[in-house]
Amino acid sequence: MTRIIAGTAGSLTLAVPRSGTRPTSDRVREAIFSALESRDAIDGAVVLDLYAGSGALGLESASRGAVEVVLVERAKPAAEVCRRNADAVTRAIGRGAARIRVVPRAVAAYLETAPAGVDLAFIDPPYDLDEGALGRDLELLAPLLNADAVVVVERSSRSPEPTWPSGIEPERRRDYGETTLWWATTEDQPARPSQPE
């Protein structure tokens, strides 16, 4: 059973797609959100949940004070589950508390036209996603991130470290059995030289 762990919608049960997704375990989600709250990365944040599955990561963020959450999921059955879960969370937290959108598109196609201003991004693709495709997603994501944005990538513990593009700086790796979390943040950009007057 997947549920919202804490916040305004805490303990709300979420639907999970019947197949094709691998929900993040409660233990791993608790670790993610404990770390995010300790760095004050959720309250007031604009959040992307890429390869959303049930939408649990993005919706947990909405429950804990994110102002905007975008769930990107290409598979139609999973996108429909995201919609139902988003509606349930919206009812629990009240309209206006967070804007939640479900985008039924491929991640790369969404990122190519997405607006900048992202504070927190979850990337939880199928474990068999090609490393090159993940690297491309990260390249497309990098210019959309705000300063001090946080990126959390969930992979199999047997997968190599993602290829980080310019603009995203890896911070740490945490292992939870078969699951590995890669944490990264926005890379400090060199100051632009001032223009002569």
N, C-alpha and C. Protein backbone atom coordinates (compact mmCIF):
# COMPACT_ATOMS: atom_id res chain seq x y z
N MET A 1 0.84 -1.18 0.00
CA MET A 1 0.00 0.00 0.00
C MET A 1 0.89 1.25 0.00
N THR A 2 0.57 2.20 -0.86
CA THR A 2 1.31 3.46 -0.92
C THR A 2 0.43 4.54 -0.32
N ARG A 3 1.03 5.38 0.51
CA ARG A 3 0.26 6.43 1.16
C ARG A 3 1.09 7.70 1.25
N ILE A 4 0.42 8.82 1.46
CA ILE A 4 1.10 10.07 1.79
C ILE A 4 1.58 9.94 3.24
N ILE A 5 2.87 10.21 3.46
CA ILE A 5 3.45 9.96 4.78
C ILE A 5 3.11 11.07 5.77
N ALA A 6 3.21 12.33 5.36
CA ALA A 6 3.04 13.43 6.31
C ALA A 6 2.49 14.66 5.60
N GLY A 7 2.22 15.69 6.38
CA GLY A 7 1.69 16.93 5.82
C GLY A 7 0.18 16.96 5.87
N THR A 8 -0.40 17.90 5.15
CA THR A 8 -1.84 18.14 5.18
C THR A 8 -2.65 16.92 4.73
N ALA A 9 -2.10 16.15 3.77
CA ALA A 9 -2.80 14.96 3.27
C ALA A 9 -2.22 13.68 3.88
N GLY A 10 -1.49 13.80 5.00
CA GLY A 10 -0.85 12.64 5.62
C GLY A 10 -1.80 11.48 5.85
N SER A 11 -1.34 10.28 5.57
CA SER A 11 -2.03 8.99 5.71
C SER A 11 -3.03 8.70 4.59
N LEU A 12 -3.19 9.63 3.64
CA LEU A 12 -4.07 9.37 2.50
C LEU A 12 -3.50 8.23 1.65
N THR A 13 -4.32 7.24 1.34
CA THR A 13 -3.88 6.11 0.52
C THR A 13 -3.90 6.50 -0.95
N LEU A 14 -2.84 6.13 -1.67
CA LEU A 14 -2.73 6.43 -3.10
C LEU A 14 -2.92 5.17 -3.92
N ALA A 15 -3.56 5.32 -5.06
CA ALA A 15 -3.66 4.20 -6.00
C ALA A 15 -2.31 4.02 -6.67
N VAL A 16 -2.02 2.80 -7.12
CA VAL A 16 -0.76 2.47 -7.79
C VAL A 16 -1.11 1.77 -9.10
N PRO A 17 -0.43 2.13 -10.21
CA PRO A 17 -0.69 1.43 -11.47
C PRO A 17 -0.50 -0.07 -11.32
N ARG A 18 -1.32 -0.85 -12.01
CA ARG A 18 -1.27 -2.31 -11.88
C ARG A 18 0.04 -2.90 -12.37
N SER A 19 0.62 -2.29 -13.38
CA SER A 19 1.88 -2.83 -13.91
C SER A 19 2.68 -1.70 -14.54
N GLY A 20 3.97 -2.00 -14.79
CA GLY A 20 4.81 -1.05 -15.50
C GLY A 20 5.46 0.00 -14.63
N THR A 21 5.16 0.01 -13.32
CA THR A 21 5.81 0.98 -12.45
C THR A 21 6.37 0.26 -11.22
N ARG A 22 7.29 0.93 -10.56
CA ARG A 22 7.94 0.40 -9.36
C ARG A 22 7.85 1.47 -8.29
N PRO A 23 6.78 1.44 -7.47
CA PRO A 23 6.60 2.50 -6.49
C PRO A 23 7.79 2.59 -5.52
N THR A 24 8.17 3.81 -5.19
CA THR A 24 9.22 4.04 -4.20
C THR A 24 8.69 3.58 -2.84
N SER A 25 9.47 2.78 -2.12
CA SER A 25 9.01 2.24 -0.84
C SER A 25 8.82 3.36 0.18
N ASP A 26 7.98 3.10 1.18
CA ASP A 26 7.77 4.08 2.25
C ASP A 26 9.09 4.44 2.92
N ARG A 27 9.93 3.43 3.14
CA ARG A 27 11.22 3.67 3.81
C ARG A 27 12.07 4.66 3.03
N VAL A 28 12.14 4.47 1.71
CA VAL A 28 12.96 5.36 0.88
C VAL A 28 12.32 6.74 0.81
N ARG A 29 10.99 6.80 0.68
CA ARG A 29 10.33 8.12 0.65
C ARG A 29 10.52 8.87 1.97
N GLU A 30 10.44 8.15 3.09
CA GLU A 30 10.67 8.80 4.38
C GLU A 30 12.08 9.38 4.44
N ALA A 31 13.06 8.64 3.93
CA ALA A 31 14.45 9.14 3.93
C ALA A 31 14.58 10.37 3.03
N ILE A 32 13.95 10.32 1.86
CA ILE A 32 14.01 11.46 0.93
C ILE A 32 13.43 12.70 1.58
N PHE A 33 12.23 12.57 2.14
CA PHE A 33 11.54 13.76 2.63
C PHE A 33 12.10 14.26 3.95
N SER A 34 12.67 13.38 4.74
CA SER A 34 13.37 13.84 5.94
C SER A 34 14.56 14.71 5.56
N ALA A 35 15.31 14.26 4.55
CA ALA A 35 16.48 15.03 4.09
C ALA A 35 16.04 16.34 3.46
N LEU A 36 14.97 16.31 2.66
CA LEU A 36 14.49 17.54 2.01
C LEU A 36 13.99 18.55 3.03
N GLU A 37 13.26 18.08 4.03
CA GLU A 37 12.75 19.01 5.04
C GLU A 37 13.88 19.60 5.87
N SER A 38 14.94 18.82 6.12
CA SER A 38 16.05 19.34 6.92
C SER A 38 16.78 20.46 6.18
N ARG A 39 16.67 20.48 4.86
CA ARG A 39 17.30 21.57 4.10
C ARG A 39 16.27 22.58 3.60
N ASP A 40 15.04 22.50 4.12
CA ASP A 40 13.96 23.44 3.80
C ASP A 40 13.74 23.57 2.29
N ALA A 41 13.67 22.40 1.63
CA ALA A 41 13.59 22.38 0.17
C ALA A 41 12.19 22.15 -0.38
N ILE A 42 11.18 22.03 0.48
CA ILE A 42 9.83 21.69 -0.01
C ILE A 42 8.86 22.85 0.09
N ASP A 43 8.80 23.50 1.24
CA ASP A 43 7.80 24.53 1.47
C ASP A 43 7.95 25.66 0.45
N GLY A 44 6.88 25.91 -0.31
CA GLY A 44 6.90 26.96 -1.33
C GLY A 44 7.59 26.58 -2.62
N ALA A 45 7.95 25.31 -2.79
CA ALA A 45 8.74 24.88 -3.96
C ALA A 45 7.87 24.59 -5.18
N VAL A 46 8.50 24.74 -6.36
CA VAL A 46 7.95 24.26 -7.63
C VAL A 46 8.64 22.92 -7.89
N VAL A 47 7.84 21.87 -8.04
CA VAL A 47 8.35 20.50 -8.05
C VAL A 47 8.01 19.80 -9.36
N LEU A 48 8.99 19.09 -9.92
CA LEU A 48 8.77 18.20 -11.06
C LEU A 48 8.93 16.76 -10.58
N ASP A 49 7.96 15.91 -10.90
CA ASP A 49 8.05 14.48 -10.63
C ASP A 49 8.05 13.80 -12.00
N LEU A 50 9.25 13.41 -12.45
CA LEU A 50 9.42 12.86 -13.79
C LEU A 50 9.38 11.33 -13.74
N TYR A 51 8.73 10.70 -14.71
CA TYR A 51 8.41 9.26 -14.66
C TYR A 51 7.59 9.02 -13.39
N ALA A 52 6.49 9.75 -13.27
CA ALA A 52 5.79 9.88 -11.99
C ALA A 52 5.17 8.59 -11.46
N GLY A 53 4.80 7.65 -12.33
CA GLY A 53 4.17 6.42 -11.83
C GLY A 53 2.85 6.73 -11.17
N SER A 54 2.77 6.59 -9.85
CA SER A 54 1.56 6.93 -9.10
C SER A 54 1.52 8.41 -8.73
N GLY A 55 2.67 9.09 -8.88
CA GLY A 55 2.77 10.50 -8.47
C GLY A 55 3.11 10.67 -7.01
N ALA A 56 3.49 9.60 -6.31
CA ALA A 56 3.67 9.65 -4.86
C ALA A 56 4.70 10.68 -4.41
N LEU A 57 5.81 10.83 -5.13
CA LEU A 57 6.84 11.78 -4.70
C LEU A 57 6.37 13.22 -4.85
N GLY A 58 5.80 13.54 -5.99
CA GLY A 58 5.29 14.89 -6.19
C GLY A 58 4.14 15.21 -5.26
N LEU A 59 3.26 14.25 -5.05
CA LEU A 59 2.09 14.50 -4.21
C LEU A 59 2.47 14.60 -2.74
N GLU A 60 3.48 13.87 -2.31
CA GLU A 60 4.01 14.04 -0.96
C GLU A 60 4.52 15.47 -0.79
N SER A 61 5.16 16.00 -1.83
CA SER A 61 5.64 17.38 -1.79
C SER A 61 4.49 18.36 -1.64
N ALA A 62 3.40 18.12 -2.39
CA ALA A 62 2.22 18.99 -2.28
C ALA A 62 1.65 18.95 -0.87
N SER A 63 1.60 17.77 -0.27
CA SER A 63 1.09 17.63 1.09
C SER A 63 1.93 18.40 2.09
N ARG A 64 3.23 18.54 1.78
CA ARG A 64 4.16 19.18 2.72
C ARG A 64 4.45 20.65 2.38
N GLY A 65 3.68 21.25 1.48
CA GLY A 65 3.80 22.69 1.29
C GLY A 65 4.34 23.18 -0.02
N ALA A 66 4.61 22.30 -0.99
CA ALA A 66 5.01 22.77 -2.32
C ALA A 66 3.86 23.58 -2.92
N VAL A 67 4.18 24.60 -3.71
CA VAL A 67 3.12 25.44 -4.28
C VAL A 67 2.69 24.97 -5.67
N GLU A 68 3.59 24.28 -6.37
CA GLU A 68 3.24 23.77 -7.70
C GLU A 68 3.93 22.44 -7.89
N VAL A 69 3.19 21.45 -8.39
CA VAL A 69 3.71 20.11 -8.64
C VAL A 69 3.28 19.68 -10.03
N VAL A 70 4.24 19.24 -10.84
CA VAL A 70 3.94 18.72 -12.17
C VAL A 70 4.35 17.25 -12.20
N LEU A 71 3.36 16.38 -12.49
CA LEU A 71 3.59 14.94 -12.60
C LEU A 71 3.67 14.59 -14.07
N VAL A 72 4.82 14.12 -14.53
CA VAL A 72 5.01 13.80 -15.94
C VAL A 72 5.06 12.28 -16.08
N GLU A 73 4.11 11.73 -16.81
CA GLU A 73 4.01 10.27 -16.97
C GLU A 73 3.43 9.95 -18.34
N ARG A 74 4.21 9.26 -19.17
CA ARG A 74 3.80 8.96 -20.53
C ARG A 74 2.77 7.84 -20.62
N ALA A 75 2.90 6.79 -19.81
CA ALA A 75 2.01 5.63 -19.90
C ALA A 75 0.58 6.04 -19.51
N LYS A 76 -0.36 5.80 -20.39
CA LYS A 76 -1.74 6.26 -20.16
C LYS A 76 -2.35 5.73 -18.86
N PRO A 77 -2.24 4.42 -18.57
CA PRO A 77 -2.85 3.93 -17.33
C PRO A 77 -2.23 4.60 -16.09
N ALA A 78 -0.92 4.78 -16.09
CA ALA A 78 -0.26 5.43 -14.95
C ALA A 78 -0.65 6.90 -14.86
N ALA A 79 -0.75 7.59 -16.00
CA ALA A 79 -1.15 9.00 -15.99
C ALA A 79 -2.56 9.15 -15.43
N GLU A 80 -3.44 8.19 -15.73
CA GLU A 80 -4.80 8.23 -15.18
C GLU A 80 -4.78 8.02 -13.67
N VAL A 81 -3.91 7.12 -13.19
CA VAL A 81 -3.76 6.93 -11.74
C VAL A 81 -3.24 8.22 -11.10
N CYS A 82 -2.27 8.87 -11.75
CA CYS A 82 -1.76 10.16 -11.26
C CYS A 82 -2.89 11.17 -11.11
N ARG A 83 -3.77 11.22 -12.11
CA ARG A 83 -4.89 12.17 -12.07
C ARG A 83 -5.80 11.90 -10.88
N ARG A 84 -6.14 10.62 -10.68
CA ARG A 84 -7.01 10.28 -9.55
C ARG A 84 -6.34 10.62 -8.23
N ASN A 85 -5.06 10.30 -8.10
CA ASN A 85 -4.33 10.61 -6.87
C ASN A 85 -4.22 12.11 -6.65
N ALA A 86 -3.95 12.85 -7.74
CA ALA A 86 -3.84 14.31 -7.64
C ALA A 86 -5.17 14.91 -7.18
N ASP A 87 -6.28 14.39 -7.70
CA ASP A 87 -7.60 14.88 -7.28
C ASP A 87 -7.83 14.61 -5.79
N ALA A 88 -7.43 13.42 -5.33
CA ALA A 88 -7.62 13.06 -3.91
C ALA A 88 -6.77 13.95 -3.01
N VAL A 89 -5.52 14.21 -3.42
CA VAL A 89 -4.65 15.07 -2.61
C VAL A 89 -5.17 16.51 -2.62
N THR A 90 -5.64 16.98 -3.77
CA THR A 90 -6.19 18.34 -3.86
C THR A 90 -7.39 18.49 -2.92
N ARG A 91 -8.25 17.47 -2.87
CA ARG A 91 -9.39 17.52 -1.94
C ARG A 91 -8.91 17.56 -0.49
N ALA A 92 -7.86 16.79 -0.18
CA ALA A 92 -7.36 16.70 1.19
C ALA A 92 -6.68 17.99 1.65
N ILE A 93 -5.94 18.63 0.75
CA ILE A 93 -5.19 19.83 1.17
C ILE A 93 -5.96 21.11 0.91
N GLY A 94 -7.03 21.02 0.11
CA GLY A 94 -7.82 22.21 -0.20
C GLY A 94 -7.31 22.90 -1.45
N ARG A 95 -8.22 23.35 -2.27
CA ARG A 95 -7.84 24.04 -3.50
C ARG A 95 -7.09 25.32 -3.17
N GLY A 96 -6.10 25.62 -3.96
CA GLY A 96 -5.32 26.81 -3.73
C GLY A 96 -4.09 26.56 -2.89
N ALA A 97 -4.06 25.43 -2.15
CA ALA A 97 -2.87 25.12 -1.34
C ALA A 97 -1.70 24.77 -2.25
N ALA A 98 -1.95 24.02 -3.31
CA ALA A 98 -0.91 23.66 -4.27
C ALA A 98 -1.57 23.47 -5.63
N ARG A 99 -0.88 23.88 -6.66
CA ARG A 99 -1.37 23.64 -8.02
C ARG A 99 -0.72 22.34 -8.49
N ILE A 100 -1.53 21.34 -8.81
CA ILE A 100 -1.02 20.03 -9.23
C ILE A 100 -1.49 19.78 -10.66
N ARG A 101 -0.54 19.48 -11.54
CA ARG A 101 -0.87 19.18 -12.93
C ARG A 101 -0.30 17.82 -13.31
N VAL A 102 -1.03 17.10 -14.13
CA VAL A 102 -0.55 15.83 -14.68
C VAL A 102 -0.30 16.05 -16.16
N VAL A 103 0.90 15.72 -16.62
CA VAL A 103 1.27 15.89 -18.03
C VAL A 103 1.51 14.50 -18.63
N PRO A 104 0.60 14.04 -19.51
CA PRO A 104 0.75 12.70 -20.09
C PRO A 104 1.65 12.70 -21.33
N ARG A 105 2.92 12.98 -21.11
CA ARG A 105 3.89 13.06 -22.21
C ARG A 105 5.18 12.35 -21.82
N ALA A 106 6.01 12.08 -22.81
CA ALA A 106 7.35 11.56 -22.53
C ALA A 106 8.15 12.64 -21.81
N VAL A 107 9.02 12.24 -20.91
CA VAL A 107 9.78 13.18 -20.10
C VAL A 107 10.59 14.14 -20.97
N ALA A 108 11.36 13.61 -21.93
CA ALA A 108 12.19 14.48 -22.76
C ALA A 108 11.34 15.49 -23.53
N ALA A 109 10.21 15.04 -24.09
CA ALA A 109 9.33 15.94 -24.84
C ALA A 109 8.79 17.04 -23.94
N TYR A 110 8.46 16.70 -22.71
CA TYR A 110 7.98 17.73 -21.78
C TYR A 110 9.10 18.73 -21.45
N LEU A 111 10.27 18.23 -21.12
CA LEU A 111 11.37 19.10 -20.70
C LEU A 111 11.81 20.06 -21.81
N GLU A 112 11.68 19.63 -23.06
CA GLU A 112 12.10 20.49 -24.18
C GLU A 112 11.31 21.79 -24.24
N THR A 113 10.09 21.81 -23.72
CA THR A 113 9.25 23.02 -23.80
C THR A 113 8.81 23.52 -22.43
N ALA A 114 9.32 22.92 -21.36
CA ALA A 114 8.87 23.28 -20.01
C ALA A 114 9.43 24.64 -19.59
N PRO A 115 8.69 25.36 -18.74
CA PRO A 115 9.19 26.64 -18.23
C PRO A 115 10.27 26.43 -17.18
N ALA A 116 11.16 27.39 -17.06
CA ALA A 116 12.17 27.37 -16.01
C ALA A 116 11.51 27.70 -14.67
N GLY A 117 12.28 27.59 -13.59
CA GLY A 117 11.78 27.95 -12.28
C GLY A 117 11.55 26.77 -11.37
N VAL A 118 12.26 25.66 -11.61
CA VAL A 118 12.08 24.43 -10.83
C VAL A 118 12.98 24.46 -9.59
N ASP A 119 12.40 24.16 -8.42
CA ASP A 119 13.16 24.13 -7.17
C ASP A 119 13.55 22.71 -6.76
N LEU A 120 12.76 21.73 -7.17
CA LEU A 120 12.96 20.35 -6.73
C LEU A 120 12.52 19.42 -7.85
N ALA A 121 13.38 18.47 -8.23
CA ALA A 121 13.04 17.53 -9.30
C ALA A 121 13.32 16.11 -8.85
N PHE A 122 12.33 15.24 -9.02
CA PHE A 122 12.49 13.81 -8.78
C PHE A 122 12.55 13.12 -10.14
N ILE A 123 13.54 12.26 -10.31
CA ILE A 123 13.64 11.47 -11.54
C ILE A 123 13.71 10.01 -11.11
N ASP A 124 12.63 9.29 -11.36
CA ASP A 124 12.53 7.89 -10.94
C ASP A 124 12.13 7.04 -12.15
N PRO A 125 13.05 6.91 -13.13
CA PRO A 125 12.69 6.19 -14.36
C PRO A 125 12.71 4.68 -14.14
N PRO A 126 12.16 3.93 -15.09
CA PRO A 126 12.31 2.47 -15.02
C PRO A 126 13.79 2.12 -14.92
N TYR A 127 14.09 1.10 -14.14
CA TYR A 127 15.50 0.72 -13.96
C TYR A 127 16.17 0.37 -15.28
N ASP A 128 15.37 -0.08 -16.26
CA ASP A 128 15.98 -0.46 -17.54
C ASP A 128 16.12 0.71 -18.51
N LEU A 129 15.81 1.94 -18.05
CA LEU A 129 16.01 3.09 -18.92
C LEU A 129 17.49 3.21 -19.26
N ASP A 130 17.78 3.40 -20.53
CA ASP A 130 19.15 3.55 -21.01
C ASP A 130 19.84 4.73 -20.32
N GLU A 131 21.11 4.55 -19.94
CA GLU A 131 21.84 5.63 -19.25
C GLU A 131 21.96 6.89 -20.12
N GLY A 132 22.05 6.69 -21.43
CA GLY A 132 22.11 7.83 -22.33
C GLY A 132 20.83 8.65 -22.29
N ALA A 133 19.68 7.96 -22.20
CA ALA A 133 18.39 8.66 -22.13
C ALA A 133 18.28 9.43 -20.81
N LEU A 134 18.76 8.83 -19.72
CA LEU A 134 18.75 9.53 -18.44
C LEU A 134 19.65 10.76 -18.50
N GLY A 135 20.82 10.61 -19.11
CA GLY A 135 21.72 11.76 -19.27
C GLY A 135 21.08 12.88 -20.07
N ARG A 136 20.33 12.51 -21.10
CA ARG A 136 19.64 13.51 -21.92
C ARG A 136 18.58 14.23 -21.09
N ASP A 137 17.82 13.48 -20.28
CA ASP A 137 16.82 14.10 -19.41
C ASP A 137 17.48 15.12 -18.48
N LEU A 138 18.61 14.76 -17.91
CA LEU A 138 19.31 15.66 -16.99
C LEU A 138 19.82 16.91 -17.72
N GLU A 139 20.29 16.73 -18.95
CA GLU A 139 20.73 17.88 -19.76
C GLU A 139 19.58 18.85 -20.02
N LEU A 140 18.40 18.29 -20.33
CA LEU A 140 17.23 19.13 -20.59
C LEU A 140 16.72 19.79 -19.32
N LEU A 141 16.89 19.10 -18.18
CA LEU A 141 16.43 19.64 -16.91
C LEU A 141 17.30 20.79 -16.41
N ALA A 142 18.60 20.69 -16.61
CA ALA A 142 19.56 21.63 -16.00
C ALA A 142 19.18 23.11 -16.20
N PRO A 143 18.84 23.56 -17.42
CA PRO A 143 18.54 24.99 -17.59
C PRO A 143 17.21 25.42 -16.96
N LEU A 144 16.40 24.48 -16.52
CA LEU A 144 15.11 24.80 -15.92
C LEU A 144 15.20 25.02 -14.41
N LEU A 145 16.36 24.70 -13.82
CA LEU A 145 16.51 24.70 -12.37
C LEU A 145 16.84 26.09 -11.83
N ASN A 146 16.23 26.42 -10.71
CA ASN A 146 16.58 27.63 -9.98
C ASN A 146 17.90 27.43 -9.24
N ALA A 147 18.49 28.52 -8.78
CA ALA A 147 19.66 28.42 -7.92
C ALA A 147 19.26 27.64 -6.67
N ASP A 148 20.16 26.79 -6.20
CA ASP A 148 19.93 25.96 -5.00
C ASP A 148 18.83 24.92 -5.18
N ALA A 149 18.47 24.61 -6.43
CA ALA A 149 17.50 23.54 -6.66
C ALA A 149 18.10 22.21 -6.26
N VAL A 150 17.23 21.26 -5.95
CA VAL A 150 17.65 19.91 -5.56
C VAL A 150 17.12 18.92 -6.59
N VAL A 151 17.98 17.97 -6.98
CA VAL A 151 17.60 16.91 -7.92
C VAL A 151 17.84 15.57 -7.21
N VAL A 152 16.82 14.70 -7.21
CA VAL A 152 16.93 13.37 -6.61
C VAL A 152 16.66 12.35 -7.71
N VAL A 153 17.65 11.51 -7.99
CA VAL A 153 17.52 10.47 -9.02
C VAL A 153 17.49 9.11 -8.32
N GLU A 154 16.45 8.32 -8.61
CA GLU A 154 16.33 6.98 -8.04
C GLU A 154 16.67 5.95 -9.10
N ARG A 155 17.62 5.07 -8.77
CA ARG A 155 18.07 4.04 -9.72
C ARG A 155 18.28 2.72 -9.00
N SER A 156 18.50 1.67 -9.76
CA SER A 156 18.91 0.39 -9.20
C SER A 156 20.31 0.55 -8.60
N SER A 157 20.57 -0.18 -7.54
CA SER A 157 21.90 -0.13 -6.93
C SER A 157 22.97 -0.68 -7.87
N ARG A 158 22.55 -1.37 -8.93
CA ARG A 158 23.51 -1.90 -9.91
C ARG A 158 23.77 -0.93 -11.06
N SER A 159 23.02 0.17 -11.10
CA SER A 159 23.19 1.14 -12.18
C SER A 159 24.40 2.04 -11.90
N PRO A 160 25.08 2.50 -12.95
CA PRO A 160 26.19 3.43 -12.72
C PRO A 160 25.69 4.80 -12.31
N GLU A 161 26.60 5.61 -11.83
CA GLU A 161 26.25 6.99 -11.49
C GLU A 161 25.76 7.70 -12.75
N PRO A 162 24.70 8.50 -12.64
CA PRO A 162 24.24 9.24 -13.82
C PRO A 162 25.34 10.15 -14.37
N THR A 163 25.24 10.44 -15.65
CA THR A 163 26.14 11.41 -16.27
C THR A 163 25.56 12.79 -16.02
N TRP A 164 26.24 13.57 -15.17
CA TRP A 164 25.72 14.87 -14.77
C TRP A 164 26.13 15.93 -15.77
N PRO A 165 25.19 16.71 -16.26
CA PRO A 165 25.53 17.77 -17.22
C PRO A 165 26.05 19.00 -16.50
N SER A 166 26.59 19.91 -17.26
CA SER A 166 26.97 21.20 -16.71
C SER A 166 25.73 21.85 -16.12
N GLY A 167 25.85 22.41 -14.92
CA GLY A 167 24.72 23.04 -14.27
C GLY A 167 24.15 22.21 -13.13
N ILE A 168 24.47 20.91 -13.09
CA ILE A 168 24.02 20.04 -12.00
C ILE A 168 25.24 19.40 -11.35
N GLU A 169 25.37 19.60 -10.05
CA GLU A 169 26.54 19.12 -9.31
C GLU A 169 26.13 17.99 -8.37
N PRO A 170 26.70 16.78 -8.53
CA PRO A 170 26.33 15.68 -7.62
C PRO A 170 26.79 15.97 -6.19
N GLU A 171 25.97 15.56 -5.23
CA GLU A 171 26.29 15.77 -3.81
C GLU A 171 26.63 14.47 -3.10
N ARG A 172 25.74 13.47 -3.23
CA ARG A 172 25.97 12.24 -2.48
C ARG A 172 25.13 11.10 -3.06
N ARG A 173 25.50 9.90 -2.62
CA ARG A 173 24.78 8.68 -2.99
C ARG A 173 24.33 8.02 -1.69
N ARG A 174 23.09 7.50 -1.70
CA ARG A 174 22.58 6.74 -0.56
C ARG A 174 21.97 5.45 -1.09
N ASP A 175 22.32 4.32 -0.46
CA ASP A 175 21.82 3.02 -0.87
C ASP A 175 20.80 2.49 0.13
N TYR A 176 19.72 1.92 -0.41
CA TYR A 176 18.66 1.31 0.40
C TYR A 176 18.33 -0.03 -0.25
N GLY A 177 19.09 -1.06 0.07
CA GLY A 177 18.88 -2.36 -0.55
C GLY A 177 19.12 -2.28 -2.06
N GLU A 178 18.08 -2.60 -2.84
CA GLU A 178 18.20 -2.58 -4.30
C GLU A 178 18.09 -1.19 -4.90
N THR A 179 17.77 -0.21 -4.07
CA THR A 179 17.54 1.16 -4.55
C THR A 179 18.70 2.07 -4.18
N THR A 180 19.12 2.91 -5.12
CA THR A 180 20.13 3.93 -4.86
C THR A 180 19.53 5.29 -5.16
N LEU A 181 19.76 6.23 -4.27
CA LEU A 181 19.37 7.62 -4.50
C LEU A 181 20.62 8.43 -4.78
N TRP A 182 20.61 9.16 -5.87
CA TRP A 182 21.67 10.11 -6.20
C TRP A 182 21.13 11.51 -5.93
N TRP A 183 21.80 12.27 -5.09
CA TRP A 183 21.40 13.63 -4.76
C TRP A 183 22.32 14.61 -5.48
N ALA A 184 21.72 15.65 -6.02
CA ALA A 184 22.50 16.67 -6.73
C ALA A 184 21.85 18.03 -6.51
N THR A 185 22.58 19.07 -6.81
CA THR A 185 22.05 20.42 -6.67
C THR A 185 22.56 21.27 -7.81
N THR A 186 22.03 22.48 -7.88
CA THR A 186 22.43 23.39 -8.95
C THR A 186 23.89 23.79 -8.75
N GLU A 187 24.64 23.67 -9.82
CA GLU A 187 26.06 24.04 -9.78
C GLU A 187 26.19 25.55 -9.74
N ASP A 188 27.12 26.04 -8.95
CA ASP A 188 27.37 27.48 -8.95
C ASP A 188 27.86 27.89 -10.32
N GLN A 189 27.20 28.87 -10.90
CA GLN A 189 27.59 29.37 -12.21
C GLN A 189 28.59 30.49 -12.05
N PRO A 190 29.63 30.54 -12.87
CA PRO A 190 30.57 31.64 -12.76
C PRO A 190 29.87 32.96 -13.04
N ALA A 191 30.28 33.99 -12.30
CA ALA A 191 29.66 35.31 -12.49
C ALA A 191 29.99 35.82 -13.88
N ARG A 192 28.98 36.42 -14.51
CA ARG A 192 29.22 37.00 -15.83
C ARG A 192 30.02 38.29 -15.68
N PRO A 193 30.98 38.51 -16.55
CA PRO A 193 31.73 39.78 -16.45
C PRO A 193 30.80 40.95 -16.69
N SER A 194 30.99 42.02 -15.94
CA SER A 194 30.13 43.18 -16.13
C SER A 194 30.46 43.86 -17.45
N GLN A 195 29.42 44.40 -18.04
CA GLN A 195 29.58 45.06 -19.34
C GLN A 195 30.13 46.47 -19.12
N PRO A 196 31.08 46.91 -19.94
CA PRO A 196 31.55 48.28 -19.81
C PRO A 196 30.42 49.25 -20.13
N GLU A 197 30.41 50.37 -19.43
CA GLU A 197 29.34 51.35 -19.63
C GLU A 197 29.67 52.27 -20.79
